[in-house]
PDB file of C-alpha atoms in Angstrom:
ATOM      1  CA  MET H  11      20.517 -43.335  55.752  1.00  0.00           C
ATOM      2  CA  SER H  12      21.796 -47.122  55.484  1.00  0.00           C
ATOM      3  CA  ARG H  13      20.493 -49.159  52.933  1.00  0.00           C
ATOM      4  CA  THR H  14      16.741 -50.754  53.057  1.00  0.00           C
ATOM      5  CA  ARG H  15      16.395 -53.610  54.586  1.00  0.00           C
ATOM      6  CA  MET H  16      12.703 -54.469  53.986  1.00  0.00           C
ATOM      7  CA  LYS H  17       9.670 -52.788  52.187  1.00  0.00           C
ATOM      8  CA  GLY H  18       6.236 -53.377  53.101  1.00  0.00           C
ATOM      9  CA  ILE H  19       2.546 -51.346  53.088  1.00  0.00           C
ATOM     10  CA  ASP H  20       0.507 -50.280  56.093  1.00  0.00           C
ATOM     11  CA  VAL H  21      -3.550 -51.197  56.108  1.00  0.00           C
ATOM     12  CA  SER H  22      -6.645 -50.472  57.575  1.00  0.00           C
ATOM     13  CA  TYR H  23     -10.133 -50.469  57.639  1.00  0.00           C
ATOM     14  CA  TRP H  24      -9.930 -48.706  54.585  1.00  0.00           C
ATOM     15  CA  GLN H  25      -8.548 -51.085  52.637  1.00  0.00           C
ATOM     16  CA  GLY H  26     -11.278 -53.803  53.830  1.00  0.00           C
ATOM     17  CA  MET H  27     -10.099 -57.871  54.177  1.00  0.00           C
ATOM     18  CA  PRO H  28      -8.804 -58.912  50.590  1.00  0.00           C
ATOM     19  CA  ALA H  29      -8.623 -62.520  50.138  1.00  0.00           C
ATOM     20  CA  GLY H  30      -5.711 -64.443  51.011  1.00  0.00           C
ATOM     21  CA  PHE H  31      -4.495 -65.034  47.572  1.00  0.00           C
ATOM     22  CA  ARG H  32      -3.616 -61.523  47.335  1.00  0.00           C
ATOM     23  CA  TYR H  33      -1.880 -61.664  50.386  1.00  0.00           C
ATOM     24  CA  ARG H  34       0.159 -64.517  48.682  1.00  0.00           C
ATOM     25  CA  ARG H  35       0.915 -62.562  45.661  1.00  0.00           C
ATOM     26  CA  PHE H  36       2.724 -60.166  47.431  1.00  0.00           C
ATOM     27  CA  LYS H  37       5.105 -62.041  49.304  1.00  0.00           C
ATOM     28  CA  GLU H  38       5.279 -63.531  45.765  1.00  0.00           C
ATOM     29  CA  GLY H  39       6.050 -60.034  44.301  1.00  0.00           C
ATOM     30  CA  GLY H  40       9.034 -59.202  46.530  1.00  0.00           C
ATOM     31  CA  TRP H  41       7.289 -57.524  49.507  1.00  0.00           C
ATOM     32  CA  ASP H  42       8.347 -58.735  53.062  1.00  0.00           C
ATOM     33  CA  PHE H  43       5.816 -57.130  55.699  1.00  0.00           C
ATOM     34  CA  ILE H  44       2.136 -55.626  56.304  1.00  0.00           C
ATOM     35  CA  ILE H  45       1.089 -53.020  59.561  1.00  0.00           C
ATOM     36  CA  ALA H  46      -2.063 -53.605  60.394  1.00  0.00           C
ATOM     37  CA  ARG H  47      -3.963 -50.916  62.321  1.00  0.00           C
ATOM     38  CA  ILE H  48      -4.768 -52.391  65.653  1.00  0.00           C
ATOM     39  CA  GLY H  49      -7.328 -49.316  67.037  1.00  0.00           C
ATOM     40  CA  TYR H  50      -7.638 -45.746  67.108  1.00  0.00           C
ATOM     41  CA  ALA H  51      -8.974 -43.042  69.285  1.00  0.00           C
ATOM     42  CA  GLU H  52     -11.839 -40.933  68.268  1.00  0.00           C
ATOM     43  CA  ASP H  53     -13.832 -38.260  70.923  1.00  0.00           C
ATOM     44  CA  GLY H  54     -12.086 -39.570  73.655  1.00  0.00           C
ATOM     45  CA  ARG H  55     -13.007 -43.408  73.120  1.00  0.00           C
ATOM     46  CA  LEU H  56     -10.793 -46.190  71.798  1.00  0.00           C
ATOM     47  CA  GLN H  57     -11.761 -47.838  69.018  1.00  0.00           C
ATOM     48  CA  PHE H  58     -10.465 -51.041  67.795  1.00  0.00           C
ATOM     49  CA  ASP H  59     -10.548 -52.059  63.515  1.00  0.00           C
ATOM     50  CA  SER H  60     -12.250 -54.287  62.770  1.00  0.00           C
ATOM     51  CA  THR H  61      -9.660 -55.234  59.877  1.00  0.00           C
ATOM     52  CA  PHE H  62      -6.691 -56.494  62.117  1.00  0.00           C
ATOM     53  CA  GLU H  63      -7.701 -60.230  63.148  1.00  0.00           C
ATOM     54  CA  HIS H  64      -8.090 -60.774  58.996  1.00  0.00           C
ATOM     55  CA  ASN H  65      -4.953 -59.093  58.676  1.00  0.00           C
ATOM     56  CA  TYR H  66      -3.218 -60.468  61.127  1.00  0.00           C
ATOM     57  CA  ARG H  67      -3.985 -63.903  60.029  1.00  0.00           C
ATOM     58  CA  MET H  68      -3.630 -63.424  56.157  1.00  0.00           C
ATOM     59  CA  CYS H  69       0.493 -62.425  57.173  1.00  0.00           C
ATOM     60  CA  ARG H  70       0.609 -65.635  59.456  1.00  0.00           C
ATOM     61  CA  GLU H  71      -0.449 -67.834  56.583  1.00  0.00           C
ATOM     62  CA  HIS H  72       1.453 -66.425  54.205  1.00  0.00           C
ATOM     63  CA  GLY H  73       4.800 -65.637  55.439  1.00  0.00           C
ATOM     64  CA  LEU H  74       4.747 -61.972  55.991  1.00  0.00           C
ATOM     65  CA  LYS H  75       6.435 -59.533  58.611  1.00  0.00           C
ATOM     66  CA  VAL H  76       3.529 -58.721  61.163  1.00  0.00           C
ATOM     67  CA  GLY H  77       3.609 -55.073  62.665  1.00  0.00           C
ATOM     68  CA  ALA H  78       0.783 -52.663  63.929  1.00  0.00           C
ATOM     69  CA  TYR H  79      -0.117 -49.026  64.767  1.00  0.00           C
ATOM     70  CA  PHE H  80      -3.003 -47.058  66.729  1.00  0.00           C
ATOM     71  CA  TYR H  81      -4.090 -44.212  65.609  1.00  0.00           C
ATOM     72  CA  SER H  82      -3.491 -41.371  68.938  1.00  0.00           C
ATOM     73  CA  ASN H  83      -5.180 -38.560  70.323  1.00  0.00           C
ATOM     74  CA  ALA H  84      -3.117 -38.948  73.496  1.00  0.00           C
ATOM     75  CA  ARG H  85      -1.978 -35.289  75.092  1.00  0.00           C
ATOM     76  CA  ASN H  86      -0.014 -36.579  77.632  1.00  0.00           C
ATOM     77  CA  ALA H  87       1.558 -39.411  79.338  1.00  0.00           C
ATOM     78  CA  ARG H  88      -1.508 -40.700  81.238  1.00  0.00           C
ATOM     79  CA  GLN H  89      -3.669 -41.125  77.829  1.00  0.00           C
ATOM     80  CA  GLY H  90      -0.098 -42.350  76.395  1.00  0.00           C
ATOM     81  CA  ARG H  91      -0.072 -44.911  78.536  1.00  0.00           C
ATOM     82  CA  ALA H  92      -4.197 -45.891  78.350  1.00  0.00           C
ATOM     83  CA  GLU H  93      -3.940 -46.089  74.458  1.00  0.00           C
ATOM     84  CA  ALA H  94      -0.983 -48.627  74.898  1.00  0.00           C
ATOM     85  CA  ARG H  95      -2.707 -50.667  77.507  1.00  0.00           C
ATOM     86  CA  TYR H  96      -5.637 -50.391  75.041  1.00  0.00           C
ATOM     87  CA  VAL H  97      -3.750 -51.825  72.854  1.00  0.00           C
ATOM     88  CA  LEU H  98      -2.359 -55.092  74.812  1.00  0.00           C
ATOM     89  CA  ARG H  99      -5.793 -55.640  75.804  1.00  0.00           C
ATOM     90  CA  LEU H 100      -6.475 -56.140  71.931  1.00  0.00           C
ATOM     91  CA  LEU H 101      -3.132 -58.376  70.662  1.00  0.00           C
ATOM     92  CA  ARG H 102      -4.108 -60.506  73.869  1.00  0.00           C
ATOM     93  CA  ARG H 103       0.102 -61.864  73.421  1.00  0.00           C
ATOM     94  CA  ARG H 104       0.206 -62.550  70.001  1.00  0.00           C
ATOM     95  CA  ARG H 105       3.309 -62.467  68.444  1.00  0.00           C
ATOM     96  CA  LEU H 106       4.505 -59.503  66.271  1.00  0.00           C
ATOM     97  CA  ASP H 107       7.278 -59.015  64.378  1.00  0.00           C
ATOM     98  CA  LEU H 108       7.577 -55.225  64.115  1.00  0.00           C
ATOM     99  CA  PRO H 109       7.085 -52.636  66.549  1.00  0.00           C
ATOM    100  CA  VAL H 110       4.061 -51.250  67.636  1.00  0.00           C
ATOM    101  CA  TRP H 111       3.711 -47.158  66.664  1.00  0.00           C
ATOM    102  CA  ILE H 112       1.945 -44.882  67.960  1.00  0.00           C
ATOM    103  CA  ASP H 113       0.382 -42.805  65.114  1.00  0.00           C
ATOM    104  CA  MET H 114       0.154 -38.513  65.739  1.00  0.00           C
ATOM    105  CA  GLU H 115      -0.823 -36.356  63.283  1.00  0.00           C
ATOM    106  CA  ASP H 116      -4.347 -36.014  64.824  1.00  0.00           C
ATOM    107  CA  GLU H 117      -4.783 -31.860  64.923  1.00  0.00           C
ATOM    108  CA  GLU H 118      -7.510 -31.608  67.028  1.00  0.00           C
ATOM    109  CA  THR H 119      -6.254 -33.623  69.640  1.00  0.00           C
ATOM    110  CA  SER H 120      -2.583 -34.189  69.506  1.00  0.00           C
ATOM    111  CA  GLY H 121      -1.559 -31.836  67.715  1.00  0.00           C
ATOM    112  CA  ARG H 122      -3.061 -29.066  70.291  1.00  0.00           C
ATOM    113  CA  ALA H 123      -0.331 -30.421  72.453  1.00  0.00           C
ATOM    114  CA  THR H 124       3.074 -28.812  73.713  1.00  0.00           C
ATOM    115  CA  ARG H 125       5.569 -30.853  72.445  1.00  0.00           C
ATOM    116  CA  ARG H 126       6.936 -31.627  76.047  1.00  0.00           C
ATOM    117  CA  GLN H 127       3.256 -33.320  76.061  1.00  0.00           C
ATOM    118  CA  LEU H 128       3.628 -34.814  73.250  1.00  0.00           C
ATOM    119  CA  SER H 129       6.887 -36.215  73.747  1.00  0.00           C
ATOM    120  CA  ALA H 130       5.702 -37.445  77.109  1.00  0.00           C
ATOM    121  CA  ALA H 131       2.459 -39.255  75.611  1.00  0.00           C
ATOM    122  CA  CYS H 132       5.165 -41.327  72.521  1.00  0.00           C
ATOM    123  CA  ARG H 133       7.475 -42.307  75.507  1.00  0.00           C
ATOM    124  CA  ALA H 134       4.811 -43.194  77.865  1.00  0.00           C
ATOM    125  CA  PHE H 135       2.959 -45.600  75.044  1.00  0.00           C
ATOM    126  CA  CYS H 136       6.163 -46.733  73.630  1.00  0.00           C
ATOM    127  CA  ARG H 137       7.642 -47.549  77.293  1.00  0.00           C
ATOM    128  CA  THR H 138       4.237 -49.809  78.445  1.00  0.00           C
ATOM    129  CA  MET H 139       4.016 -51.465  74.845  1.00  0.00           C
ATOM    130  CA  ARG H 140       8.183 -52.806  75.848  1.00  0.00           C
ATOM    131  CA  ARG H 141       6.899 -53.791  79.422  1.00  0.00           C
ATOM    132  CA  GLY H 142       3.822 -55.751  77.687  1.00  0.00           C
ATOM    133  CA  GLY H 143       6.499 -57.613  75.516  1.00  0.00           C
ATOM    134  CA  TYR H 144       6.756 -55.228  72.221  1.00  0.00           C
ATOM    135  CA  GLN H 145       8.859 -53.189  70.668  1.00  0.00           C
ATOM    136  CA  ALA H 146       7.630 -49.526  69.941  1.00  0.00           C
ATOM    137  CA  GLY H 147       8.093 -46.515  68.004  1.00  0.00           C
ATOM    138  CA  VAL H 148       6.443 -43.211  66.912  1.00  0.00           C
ATOM    139  CA  TYR H 149       5.198 -42.794  63.416  1.00  0.00           C
ATOM    140  CA  ALA H 150       4.908 -39.229  62.472  1.00  0.00           C
ATOM    141  CA  SER H 151       5.642 -36.874  59.416  1.00  0.00           C
ATOM    142  CA  THR H 152       8.663 -34.963  58.661  1.00  0.00           C
ATOM    143  CA  SER H 153       7.096 -31.447  59.943  1.00  0.00           C
ATOM    144  CA  TRP H 154       5.113 -33.169  63.180  1.00  0.00           C
ATOM    145  CA  PHE H 155       8.603 -34.770  63.983  1.00  0.00           C
ATOM    146  CA  GLU H 156      10.702 -31.722  64.229  1.00  0.00           C
ATOM    147  CA  ARG H 157       7.929 -28.765  64.928  1.00  0.00           C
ATOM    148  CA  LYS H 158       5.502 -30.598  67.168  1.00  0.00           C
ATOM    149  CA  ILE H 159       7.119 -33.559  69.013  1.00  0.00           C
ATOM    150  CA  GLY H 160      10.010 -33.034  71.419  1.00  0.00           C
ATOM    151  CA  TRP H 161      12.717 -35.203  72.499  1.00  0.00           C
ATOM    152  CA  LEU H 162      12.122 -39.528  72.133  1.00  0.00           C
ATOM    153  CA  GLY H 163      15.683 -40.943  73.099  1.00  0.00           C
ATOM    154  CA  ARG H 164      16.349 -43.658  71.036  1.00  0.00           C
ATOM    155  CA  LEU H 165      12.722 -44.520  70.231  1.00  0.00           C
ATOM    156  CA  PRO H 166      12.149 -46.094  66.963  1.00  0.00           C
ATOM    157  CA  LYS H 167      10.898 -43.435  64.034  1.00  0.00           C
ATOM    158  CA  TRP H 168       8.650 -43.654  61.097  1.00  0.00           C
ATOM    159  CA  VAL H 169       8.782 -40.632  59.703  1.00  0.00           C
ATOM    160  CA  ALA H 170       5.896 -40.007  56.378  1.00  0.00           C
ATOM    161  CA  GLN H 171       7.482 -37.893  53.713  1.00  0.00           C
ATOM    162  CA  TYR H 172       6.069 -38.243  50.025  1.00  0.00           C
ATOM    163  CA  ASP H 173       9.049 -37.643  48.272  1.00  0.00           C
ATOM    164  CA  ASP H 174      11.611 -38.619  46.495  1.00  0.00           C
ATOM    165  CA  HIS H 175      14.154 -38.562  49.913  1.00  0.00           C
ATOM    166  CA  VAL H 176      13.429 -37.301  53.680  1.00  0.00           C
ATOM    167  CA  THR H 177      14.482 -34.276  54.745  1.00  0.00           C
ATOM    168  CA  TYR H 178      14.105 -34.693  58.581  1.00  0.00           C
ATOM    169  CA  ARG H 179      17.432 -34.867  59.873  1.00  0.00           C
ATOM    170  CA  GLY H 180      17.012 -36.974  62.592  1.00  0.00           C
ATOM    171  CA  ARG H 181      17.986 -40.679  62.840  1.00  0.00           C
ATOM    172  CA  TYR H 182      14.673 -42.771  61.903  1.00  0.00           C
ATOM    173  CA  ASP H 183      14.317 -46.483  61.199  1.00  0.00           C
ATOM    174  CA  MET H 184      11.195 -46.159  58.373  1.00  0.00           C
ATOM    175  CA  TRP H 185      10.099 -44.298  56.072  1.00  0.00           C
ATOM    176  CA  GLN H 186       6.726 -44.025  54.440  1.00  0.00           C
ATOM    177  CA  TYR H 187       6.897 -42.493  50.494  1.00  0.00           C
ATOM    178  CA  THR H 188       3.906 -42.753  49.453  1.00  0.00           C
ATOM    179  CA  ASP H 189       0.214 -42.905  49.772  1.00  0.00           C
ATOM    180  CA  ASN H 190      -0.156 -44.162  46.282  1.00  0.00           C
ATOM    181  CA  ALA H 191       1.784 -46.961  45.365  1.00  0.00           C
ATOM    182  CA  ARG H 192       0.408 -50.029  42.528  1.00  0.00           C
ATOM    183  CA  VAL H 193       1.745 -53.156  44.612  1.00  0.00           C
ATOM    184  CA  PRO H 194       1.579 -57.359  43.703  1.00  0.00           C
ATOM    185  CA  GLY H 195      -1.460 -58.679  44.468  1.00  0.00           C
ATOM    186  CA  PHE H 196      -3.906 -55.772  45.976  1.00  0.00           C
ATOM    187  CA  THR H 197      -5.908 -52.745  44.225  1.00  0.00           C
ATOM    188  CA  GLY H 198      -5.761 -49.306  44.265  1.00  0.00           C
ATOM    189  CA  GLY H 199      -3.182 -47.505  45.687  1.00  0.00           C
ATOM    190  CA  ARG H 200      -1.250 -48.325  49.196  1.00  0.00           C
ATOM    191  CA  ASP H 201       0.750 -46.575  51.382  1.00  0.00           C
ATOM    192  CA  ALA H 202       4.346 -48.092  50.902  1.00  0.00           C
ATOM    193  CA  ASN H 203       7.258 -48.402  53.252  1.00  0.00           C
ATOM    194  CA  ARG H 204      11.191 -48.839  53.068  1.00  0.00           C
ATOM    195  CA  ALA H 205      12.681 -49.908  56.253  1.00  0.00           C
ATOM    196  CA  TYR H 206      16.204 -49.713  57.020  1.00  0.00           C
ATOM    197  CA  THR H 207      16.225 -52.208  60.256  1.00  0.00           C
ATOM    198  CA  THR H 208      15.774 -55.533  60.895  1.00  0.00           C
ATOM    199  CA  PHE H 209      13.751 -55.319  63.826  1.00  0.00           C
ATOM    200  CA  ARG H 210      14.012 -57.736  66.759  1.00  0.00           C
ATOM    201  CA  PRO H 211      11.139 -59.067  69.068  1.00  0.00           C
ATOM    202  CA  ILE H 212      11.938 -58.665  73.028  1.00  0.00           C
ATOM    203  CA  ARG H 213      13.408 -62.072  74.109  1.00  0.00           C
ATOM    204  CA  ARG H 214      11.593 -62.290  77.297  1.00  0.00           C
ATOM    205  CA  ARG H 215       7.918 -63.170  78.074  1.00  0.00           C
ATOM    206  CA  ILE H 216       5.002 -61.109  77.128  1.00  0.00           C
ATOM    207  CA  ARG H 217       3.613 -59.361  80.791  1.00  0.00           C
ATOM    208  CA  ARG H 218       0.138 -59.315  81.370  1.00  0.00           C
ATOM    209  CA  MET H 219      -0.652 -54.914  82.093  1.00  0.00           C
ATOM    210  CA  TRP H 220      -3.838 -54.466  82.200  1.00  0.00           C
TER     211      TRP H 220
END
């Protein structure tokens, strides 16, 4: 894998809404981005993450690159598209610097689908996001990429593996290497990530897809 181009953390409701000075210290400490959960699926319902607005605004105010992720329950292409359309409604044409990631890790829902169904769900989600004007990719653990998710073509991949190196043998763009990093500005352990790609926003007008 090529050199690290950016480093950052991912956050959700569980990390609350820290004060603005914490984001400033994070930036001053040499960190580059935050990927904020925008929503999640649970028991067949699509829900928004009440901390996304705050995280987005703080990133913009303090010069941090920002992306988003959605915790998925999708088991087929139809459900992947539905989740993406929901995310597009929540985004309301905001500009993002990093992709919108479909988070594939729920064993009780997506984990029960076949490899073919899961790859179709991921590709449908990402295709819908791109048509809406956003970069998109797939987040999963090494074991999910290798054993559960089928062919994804050239979609960006964000691999989770808490180790000193990644054993996934395919191409990937980001690595979540720990869930307990101590980072400047914020308290407690954080999910920390290394990005190996400088993501470029899609250079076209964001389309309304809902």
